[in-house]
Coordinates of C-alpha atoms in Angstrom, one line a residue:
M1 CA 0.0 0.0 0.0
T2 CA 1.2 3.5 -0.7
T3 CA -0.2 7.0 -0.1
Y4 CA 0.4 7.8 -3.8
Y5 CA -2.9 6.1 -4.6
D6 CA -6.1 8.1 -4.5
Y7 CA -7.9 5.0 -2.9
P8 CA -6.6 2.3 -0.6
F9 CA -4.5 -0.2 -2.5
I10 CA -5.6 -3.8 -2.3
S11 CA -3.6 -5.5 0.4
Q12 CA -2.4 -9.1 -0.4
Y13 CA -1.7 -9.5 3.3
I14 CA -5.1 -8.9 4.6
Q15 CA -6.7 -11.7 6.7
I16 CA -9.7 -13.2 4.9
P17 CA -12.7 -13.7 7.2
D18 CA -14.4 -17.1 7.3
F19 CA -17.7 -15.8 5.8
V20 CA -15.8 -14.6 2.7
N21 CA -13.6 -17.7 2.6
N22 CA -16.5 -20.1 2.7
K23 CA -18.8 -18.3 0.3
V24 CA -16.2 -17.8 -2.4
D25 CA -15.1 -21.5 -2.1
V26 CA -18.7 -22.5 -2.9
D27 CA -19.6 -19.8 -5.5
Y28 CA -16.3 -20.2 -7.4
A29 CA -15.6 -23.8 -6.8
S30 CA -14.7 -24.4 -10.5
E31 CA -11.9 -21.8 -10.3
K32 CA -8.3 -22.6 -9.4
P33 CA -7.3 -22.0 -5.8
G34 CA -5.1 -19.0 -6.8
V35 CA -7.9 -17.2 -8.5
R36 CA -10.3 -17.9 -5.6
H37 CA -7.7 -16.5 -3.3
C38 CA -7.5 -13.3 -5.3
I39 CA -11.3 -13.0 -5.4
K40 CA -11.3 -13.3 -1.6
L41 CA -8.6 -10.6 -1.3
I42 CA -10.5 -8.2 -3.5
I43 CA -13.9 -8.8 -1.7
T44 CA -12.3 -8.4 1.7
N45 CA -10.5 -5.2 0.8
M46 CA -13.7 -3.7 -0.7
L47 CA -15.7 -4.7 2.4
A48 CA -13.1 -2.9 4.5
H49 CA -12.5 0.2 2.4
G50 CA -15.2 0.5 -0.3
V51 CA -13.5 1.8 -3.4
V52 CA -10.0 0.3 -3.8
S53 CA -7.1 0.6 -6.2
Y54 CA -5.2 -2.3 -7.8
S55 CA -2.1 -2.4 -10.0
K56 CA -2.0 -3.4 -13.6
S57 CA 1.8 -3.5 -13.7
N58 CA 3.4 -7.0 -14.0
R59 CA 6.5 -5.9 -12.1
V60 CA 4.4 -5.0 -9.1
Y61 CA 3.2 -8.6 -8.8
Y62 CA 6.6 -10.0 -9.5
K63 CA 8.2 -8.0 -6.7
H64 CA 5.3 -8.3 -4.2
Q65 CA 3.9 -11.7 -5.0
T66 CA 2.8 -14.1 -2.3
K67 CA 1.9 -17.8 -3.0
Y68 CA -1.2 -16.9 -5.1
Y69 CA -1.0 -13.1 -5.6
T70 CA 0.1 -12.8 -9.3
R71 CA -1.0 -10.4 -12.1
A72 CA -2.6 -13.2 -14.1
R73 CA -4.7 -14.4 -11.2
M74 CA -5.7 -10.9 -10.1
K75 CA -6.7 -10.0 -13.6
Q76 CA -8.9 -13.1 -13.8
A77 CA -10.4 -12.4 -10.4
V78 CA -11.2 -8.8 -11.3
G79 CA -12.9 -10.0 -14.5
L80 CA -15.0 -12.5 -12.6
L81 CA -16.2 -10.0 -10.0
I82 CA -17.1 -7.5 -12.7
R83 CA -18.9 -10.2 -14.7
D84 CA -20.9 -11.2 -11.6
K85 CA -21.9 -7.6 -10.8
Y86 CA -19.9 -7.3 -7.6
A87 CA -17.8 -4.4 -8.7
L88 CA -17.4 -1.7 -11.4
N89 CA -14.0 -1.3 -12.9
S90 CA -12.7 2.2 -13.9
L91 CA -9.6 4.1 -14.6
G92 CA -8.6 6.9 -12.3
G93 CA -6.2 5.4 -9.8
F94 CA -2.7 6.9 -10.0
W95 CA 0.3 6.5 -12.2
N96 CA 3.5 8.3 -12.6
K97 CA 6.7 7.0 -14.2
K98 CA 8.7 8.0 -11.2
Y99 CA 6.8 5.6 -8.9
P100 CA 7.3 1.8 -9.0
E101 CA 3.7 0.9 -8.3
G102 CA 2.7 1.1 -12.0
I103 CA -0.5 2.0 -13.7
S104 CA -3.5 1.4 -11.5
S105 CA -7.3 1.2 -11.8
R106 CA -10.0 1.3 -9.2
L107 CA -12.8 -1.1 -8.3
T108 CA -16.1 0.3 -7.0
P109 CA -18.2 -2.1 -5.0
L110 CA -21.8 -2.6 -6.2
D111 CA -24.9 -3.3 -4.1
K112 CA -24.8 -7.0 -4.8
L113 CA -21.5 -7.2 -2.8
Y114 CA -23.2 -6.0 0.3
T115 CA -26.2 -8.1 -0.2
D116 CA -24.2 -11.3 -0.6
Y117 CA -21.6 -10.4 2.0
P118 CA -23.7 -8.5 4.6
F119 CA -21.0 -8.3 7.3
P120 CA -18.9 -5.1 7.1
I121 CA -15.2 -5.3 8.1
T122 CA -14.6 -2.7 10.8
N123 CA -11.3 -4.1 12.1
L124 CA -8.6 -4.8 9.6
M125 CA -6.6 -7.9 10.4
L126 CA -3.4 -9.0 8.7
D127 CA -2.2 -12.5 8.0
L128 CA 1.1 -11.9 9.8
N129 CA 2.5 -15.2 8.6
S130 CA 2.3 -14.0 4.9
L131 CA 4.0 -10.7 5.6
P132 CA 7.6 -10.4 4.3
V133 CA 10.1 -9.8 7.1
L134 CA 12.9 -8.8 4.8
T135 CA 13.0 -6.9 1.5
V136 CA 16.2 -6.8 -0.6
D137 CA 16.3 -4.5 -3.6
K138 CA 12.4 -4.5 -3.5
Y139 CA 12.1 -8.2 -3.5
P140 CA 10.0 -9.3 -0.5
L141 CA 11.2 -12.4 1.5
S142 CA 8.6 -14.2 3.6
F143 CA 10.5 -17.4 4.0
L144 CA 14.1 -18.2 4.4
S145 CA 14.1 -20.2 1.2
D146 CA 13.0 -17.1 -0.7
I147 CA 16.6 -15.8 -0.4
K148 CA 17.8 -18.4 -2.9
R149 CA 15.7 -16.9 -5.7
I150 CA 17.3 -13.5 -5.3
T151 CA 20.2 -13.5 -7.8
K152 CA 21.0 -9.8 -8.1
I153 CA 22.0 -9.1 -4.5
T154 CA 25.2 -9.8 -2.5
S155 CA 25.2 -12.6 0.0
T156 CA 26.4 -10.4 2.9
H157 CA 25.2 -7.4 4.7
P158 CA 27.6 -4.5 3.9
L159 CA 28.0 -3.3 7.5
S160 CA 27.9 -6.3 9.8
L161 CA 28.9 -8.8 7.2
S162 CA 26.2 -11.0 8.4
P163 CA 24.5 -13.2 5.8
Y164 CA 21.1 -12.0 4.8
G165 CA 19.8 -15.3 6.1
T166 CA 20.9 -14.3 9.6
I167 CA 19.2 -10.9 9.3
F168 CA 16.1 -12.7 8.0
M169 CA 16.0 -14.8 11.2
Q170 CA 16.5 -11.7 13.4
C171 CA 13.6 -10.0 11.7
L172 CA 11.4 -13.1 11.9
Y173 CA 12.2 -13.4 15.6
L174 CA 11.2 -9.8 16.4
N175 CA 8.0 -10.2 14.4
R176 CA 7.0 -13.5 16.0
H177 CA 8.0 -12.8 19.6
Y178 CA 7.7 -9.0 19.9
F179 CA 5.8 -7.0 17.3
N180 CA 2.9 -9.5 17.2
K181 CA 2.3 -8.8 20.9
I182 CA 1.8 -5.1 20.2
K183 CA -1.7 -3.7 19.5
L184 CA -2.2 -0.2 18.2
D185 CA -5.4 1.8 18.9
F186 CA -6.3 4.7 16.6
S187 CA -9.7 5.5 18.3
N188 CA -8.4 8.9 19.5
L189 CA -7.8 10.0 15.9
N190 CA -10.6 10.9 13.6
L191 CA -9.2 8.8 10.8
K192 CA -11.3 8.4 7.6
D193 CA -9.4 5.3 6.5
K194 CA -8.9 2.2 8.5
H195 CA -5.4 1.8 9.8
I196 CA -3.7 -1.5 10.8
N197 CA -3.7 -2.1 14.5
Q198 CA -1.4 -5.0 14.2
V199 CA 2.3 -4.6 13.9
G200 CA 4.2 -6.7 11.3
L201 CA 7.4 -5.0 10.1
H202 CA 10.1 -5.8 7.6
R203 CA 13.6 -4.4 7.0
A204 CA 14.1 -3.0 3.5
F205 CA 17.6 -3.1 2.0
S206 CA 18.4 -1.4 -1.3
N207 CA 21.7 -1.3 -3.2
G208 CA 23.6 -2.5 -0.1
G209 CA 22.1 0.2 2.1
C210 CA 19.1 1.4 4.1
G211 CA 17.7 -1.4 6.2
R212 CA 14.9 0.6 7.8
W213 CA 11.8 -1.0 9.3
F214 CA 8.5 -0.6 7.4
Q215 CA 5.0 -1.9 7.9
R216 CA 3.2 -3.5 4.9
G217 CA -0.4 -4.4 4.3
G218 CA -2.4 -1.2 4.5
Y219 CA -2.5 2.3 6.2
S220 CA 0.2 2.2 8.8
Y221 CA 1.0 4.1 12.0
Q222 CA 4.2 5.2 10.1
H223 CA 2.0 7.2 7.7
I224 CA 0.6 9.3 10.5
P225 CA 2.2 12.7 11.0
E226 CA 4.3 13.2 14.1
A227 CA 1.8 15.7 15.4
D228 CA -0.9 13.0 15.5
R229 CA 1.1 10.0 16.5
L230 CA 1.0 10.9 20.2
R231 CA -2.7 10.1 20.2
I232 CA -2.1 6.5 19.3
L233 CA -2.4 4.0 22.1
I234 CA 0.0 1.1 22.4
N235 CA -1.5 -1.9 24.2
A236 CA -4.2 0.5 25.5
Q237 CA -1.6 2.9 27.0
E238 CA -0.8 6.5 26.2
V239 CA 2.5 7.0 24.3
N240 CA 5.6 9.1 24.0
E241 CA 8.0 9.4 21.1
L242 CA 11.8 9.7 21.3
D243 CA 14.2 10.1 18.4
Y244 CA 17.9 10.3 17.8
S245 CA 18.6 14.0 17.2
A246 CA 20.3 14.8 13.9
M247 CA 21.4 11.2 13.6
H248 CA 22.9 11.3 10.1
P249 CA 25.3 14.2 10.8
N250 CA 26.1 12.6 14.2
L251 CA 27.0 9.4 12.3
M252 CA 29.3 11.4 10.0
Y253 CA 31.1 12.9 13.0
A254 CA 31.4 9.4 14.6
I255 CA 32.9 7.9 11.4
A256 CA 35.4 10.8 11.6
K257 CA 36.1 9.7 15.2
V258 CA 35.0 13.1 16.6
Q259 CA 32.2 13.8 19.1
A260 CA 29.5 15.8 17.4
P261 CA 28.3 19.1 18.9
P262 CA 25.1 18.7 21.0
D263 CA 23.0 20.6 18.4
I264 CA 23.8 20.2 14.8
Y265 CA 21.3 22.6 13.3
A266 CA 21.1 25.5 15.7
P267 CA 24.5 27.0 14.7
V268 CA 23.5 26.8 11.0
V269 CA 20.2 28.6 11.8
Q270 CA 22.2 31.2 13.7
A271 CA 24.6 31.7 10.8
L272 CA 21.6 32.3 8.4
N273 CA 20.0 34.7 10.9
Q274 CA 23.2 36.8 10.8
Q275 CA 22.7 36.9 7.0
G276 CA 19.2 38.3 7.5
Y277 CA 17.2 35.1 7.1
S278 CA 14.7 34.3 9.8
G279 CA 11.4 32.6 10.5
K280 CA 9.8 30.2 12.9
N281 CA 10.4 27.2 10.7
M282 CA 14.1 27.9 10.0
R283 CA 15.2 24.7 11.8
F284 CA 12.8 22.6 9.7
V285 CA 14.0 24.2 6.5
V286 CA 17.7 23.7 7.4
K287 CA 17.2 20.1 8.4
K288 CA 15.2 19.1 5.3
V289 CA 17.6 20.8 2.9
I290 CA 20.7 19.3 4.4
L291 CA 19.3 15.8 4.5
K292 CA 18.3 16.1 0.9
A293 CA 21.7 17.5 -0.1
L294 CA 23.4 14.4 1.4
N295 CA 21.5 12.2 -1.0
I296 CA 21.9 13.9 -4.4
R297 CA 24.8 14.7 -6.6
D298 CA 24.8 18.5 -7.1
Y299 CA 23.1 21.8 -6.3
K300 CA 21.0 21.8 -9.5
T301 CA 19.5 18.4 -8.6
L302 CA 18.8 19.7 -5.1
V303 CA 16.8 22.7 -6.4
S304 CA 14.9 20.5 -8.9
L305 CA 14.0 18.0 -6.2
I306 CA 12.6 20.6 -3.9
N307 CA 10.5 22.0 -6.8
L308 CA 9.3 18.6 -8.0
E309 CA 8.4 17.4 -4.5
K310 CA 6.0 20.4 -3.9
G311 CA 3.4 18.7 -6.1
K312 CA 3.8 15.4 -4.4
D313 CA 3.6 17.0 -1.0
L314 CA 0.4 18.8 -1.9
K315 CA -1.2 15.6 -3.1
N316 CA -0.1 13.8 0.1
N317 CA -1.5 16.6 2.3
R318 CA -4.9 16.3 0.4
L319 CA -4.8 12.6 1.2
R320 CA -3.9 13.3 4.9
K321 CA -6.9 15.7 5.1
K322 CA -9.1 13.0 3.6
Q323 CA -7.8 10.6 6.2
G324 CA -8.4 13.1 9.0
L325 CA -4.7 13.8 9.6
A326 CA -2.8 17.0 10.1
P327 CA -1.0 18.2 6.9
K328 CA 2.8 18.3 6.9
P329 CA 4.7 21.5 6.1
I330 CA 5.9 21.7 2.5
L331 CA 9.6 22.5 2.2
Y332 CA 9.2 24.8 -0.9
D333 CA 6.5 26.9 0.9
E334 CA 8.6 27.1 4.1
L335 CA 11.7 28.2 2.1
K336 CA 9.5 31.0 0.6
K337 CA 8.4 32.2 4.0
V338 CA 12.0 32.7 5.2
G339 CA 13.1 34.2 1.9
L340 CA 15.3 31.3 0.8
E341 CA 13.3 29.8 -2.1
S342 CA 15.7 31.2 -4.6
N343 CA 18.9 30.9 -2.5
V344 CA 18.9 27.3 -1.1
R345 CA 22.7 27.5 -1.7
A346 CA 22.9 29.8 1.4
I347 CA 21.7 26.9 3.6
V348 CA 24.3 24.5 2.2
N349 CA 27.1 27.0 2.5
A350 CA 26.1 27.8 6.1
F351 CA 26.2 24.1 7.0
K352 CA 29.6 23.7 5.4
Q353 CA 30.9 26.7 7.2
V354 CA 29.6 25.5 10.6
H355 CA 30.6 21.8 10.1
P356 CA 33.7 21.8 7.9
L357 CA 34.7 18.3 9.2
I358 CA 31.7 16.7 7.5
A359 CA 31.1 19.1 4.7
G360 CA 32.5 16.7 2.2
H361 CA 29.4 14.5 2.6
I362 CA 27.2 17.1 0.9
Y363 CA 26.2 16.0 -2.6
G364 CA 27.6 12.5 -1.7
C365 CA 24.5 10.4 -2.5
S366 CA 25.2 8.7 0.8
A367 CA 21.8 8.7 2.6
N368 CA 21.4 4.9 2.1
T369 CA 24.6 4.4 4.0
W370 CA 23.6 6.5 7.0
M371 CA 20.1 4.9 7.1
L372 CA 21.9 1.6 7.3
Y373 CA 23.9 2.6 10.3
E374 CA 20.7 4.1 11.8
S375 CA 18.7 1.0 11.2
E376 CA 21.4 -1.2 12.7
A377 CA 21.3 0.9 15.9
M378 CA 17.5 0.8 15.9
T379 CA 17.4 -3.0 15.6
K380 CA 19.7 -3.3 18.5
V381 CA 17.5 -1.0 20.6
L382 CA 14.4 -3.1 19.7
F383 CA 16.0 -6.3 20.8
Q384 CA 17.0 -4.7 24.2
L385 CA 13.5 -3.3 24.7
M386 CA 12.0 -6.7 23.9
S387 CA 14.3 -8.3 26.6
L388 CA 13.0 -5.6 29.1
G389 CA 9.3 -6.3 28.2
I390 CA 8.8 -2.8 26.8
P391 CA 6.6 -2.6 23.7
A392 CA 7.8 -0.1 21.0
V393 CA 7.4 0.5 17.3
P394 CA 10.0 2.3 15.1
I395 CA 9.5 5.2 12.7
H396 CA 13.0 5.3 11.1
D397 CA 15.2 6.9 13.8
S398 CA 12.5 7.4 16.4
L399 CA 10.4 5.1 18.7
L400 CA 6.8 5.2 19.8
F401 CA 6.2 3.5 23.2
P402 CA 4.1 3.7 26.4
K403 CA 5.0 6.9 28.1
Q404 CA 5.7 5.4 31.5
Y405 CA 8.9 3.8 30.0
R406 CA 10.3 7.1 28.8
S407 CA 13.4 7.2 31.0
T408 CA 14.3 3.5 30.3
V409 CA 13.8 3.9 26.5
E410 CA 16.0 7.0 26.5
R411 CA 18.7 5.2 28.4
V412 CA 18.6 2.2 26.1
M413 CA 18.8 4.4 23.0
R414 CA 21.8 6.4 24.4
D415 CA 23.6 3.2 25.5
V416 CA 23.1 1.4 22.2
Y417 CA 24.4 4.3 20.2
R418 CA 27.4 4.7 22.5
Q419 CA 28.3 1.0 22.3
Y420 CA 27.7 0.9 18.5
M421 CA 29.4 4.1 17.4
G422 CA 31.6 5.0 20.4
F423 CA 30.1 8.5 21.0
E424 CA 27.3 10.3 22.7
I425 CA 24.1 11.5 20.9
E426 CA 21.1 13.6 22.0
V427 CA 17.8 11.7 22.4
K428 CA 14.7 13.8 22.6

């Protein structure tokens, strides 16, 4: 599932209820098991969401297939449901060549669906056993044997030199013995779309880097803006969120074997203030620009990226509004407010002036590497919290957890970073 679709994308990981399972097996007994499974997926998703999107791109199914979820079977299942007047097919999903999801269409449920399947699905459940626990170069791995079919990846993790099989087993262990004991409650949020209250996460590696934890299968807590996440309940308890402050620049200092200053961005903001630039969101602007500059090749690309992302951010904010969530600030608009929309270079230069030791990482296309270090630290934190019996869910370099454990979680995060990188870091 992705927020780039105008309607919820059909989840192949949704748990099919018995009443759907039994009726489809009877009504479509002559169809092959794989086609029946796709019919069940579509019906369950429509009962949960109403109008849904589905992909028509073969590469989507190749890279996201489960045992029965393939393009041919989905295409046949869609045709049967349209033929039997359960759904109306129409164009109008979302497609852009920059996104890997492919061309999409949408299915609108018809009255017959609700007549024949009169039980609405109010609580989305996932089949956690079918969720991938590891993704390598966009190929999902649900079983250890899946690793053998991946031929375009290296056999070792670039940082720890652990085989991907070992990482797979670590991810599987956390999912089976930790994440699946965590229940999320979104009732304090006025969400228009159903979010998954189960936790099933996978680590995603790409080109030898990243390794961050992501939820699959539908609208996730990770899609909820930071301002709204504190209203989520974990195991019926109110939450706090802590994150590693300016983690990527801190990692750069650590690699250079130097302790980073306590606040990476404040001196950069101060330097810009001295040049006459000011505004309440200056820190946000500086942080976003620098993090982007670390992952592109030159200044021209940086400016183009900021301009191009404005449209995507506007679309995502419209979707957040539809879902009952707070909008996120748009970098281009915030740059304009502080008078830097046509002088982004001033931010980059100020950062280089304040942090000459790590200035060489600007335009280094290195974000994947820093996210890999970050995800390694976060995975170590999760294992320690599991051993302490503290439930927590990751959002990149931050953690959401029951608020009574704040001091313990902060200590664990600090200790793990110190043991892993050899230096201190702010956690707040």
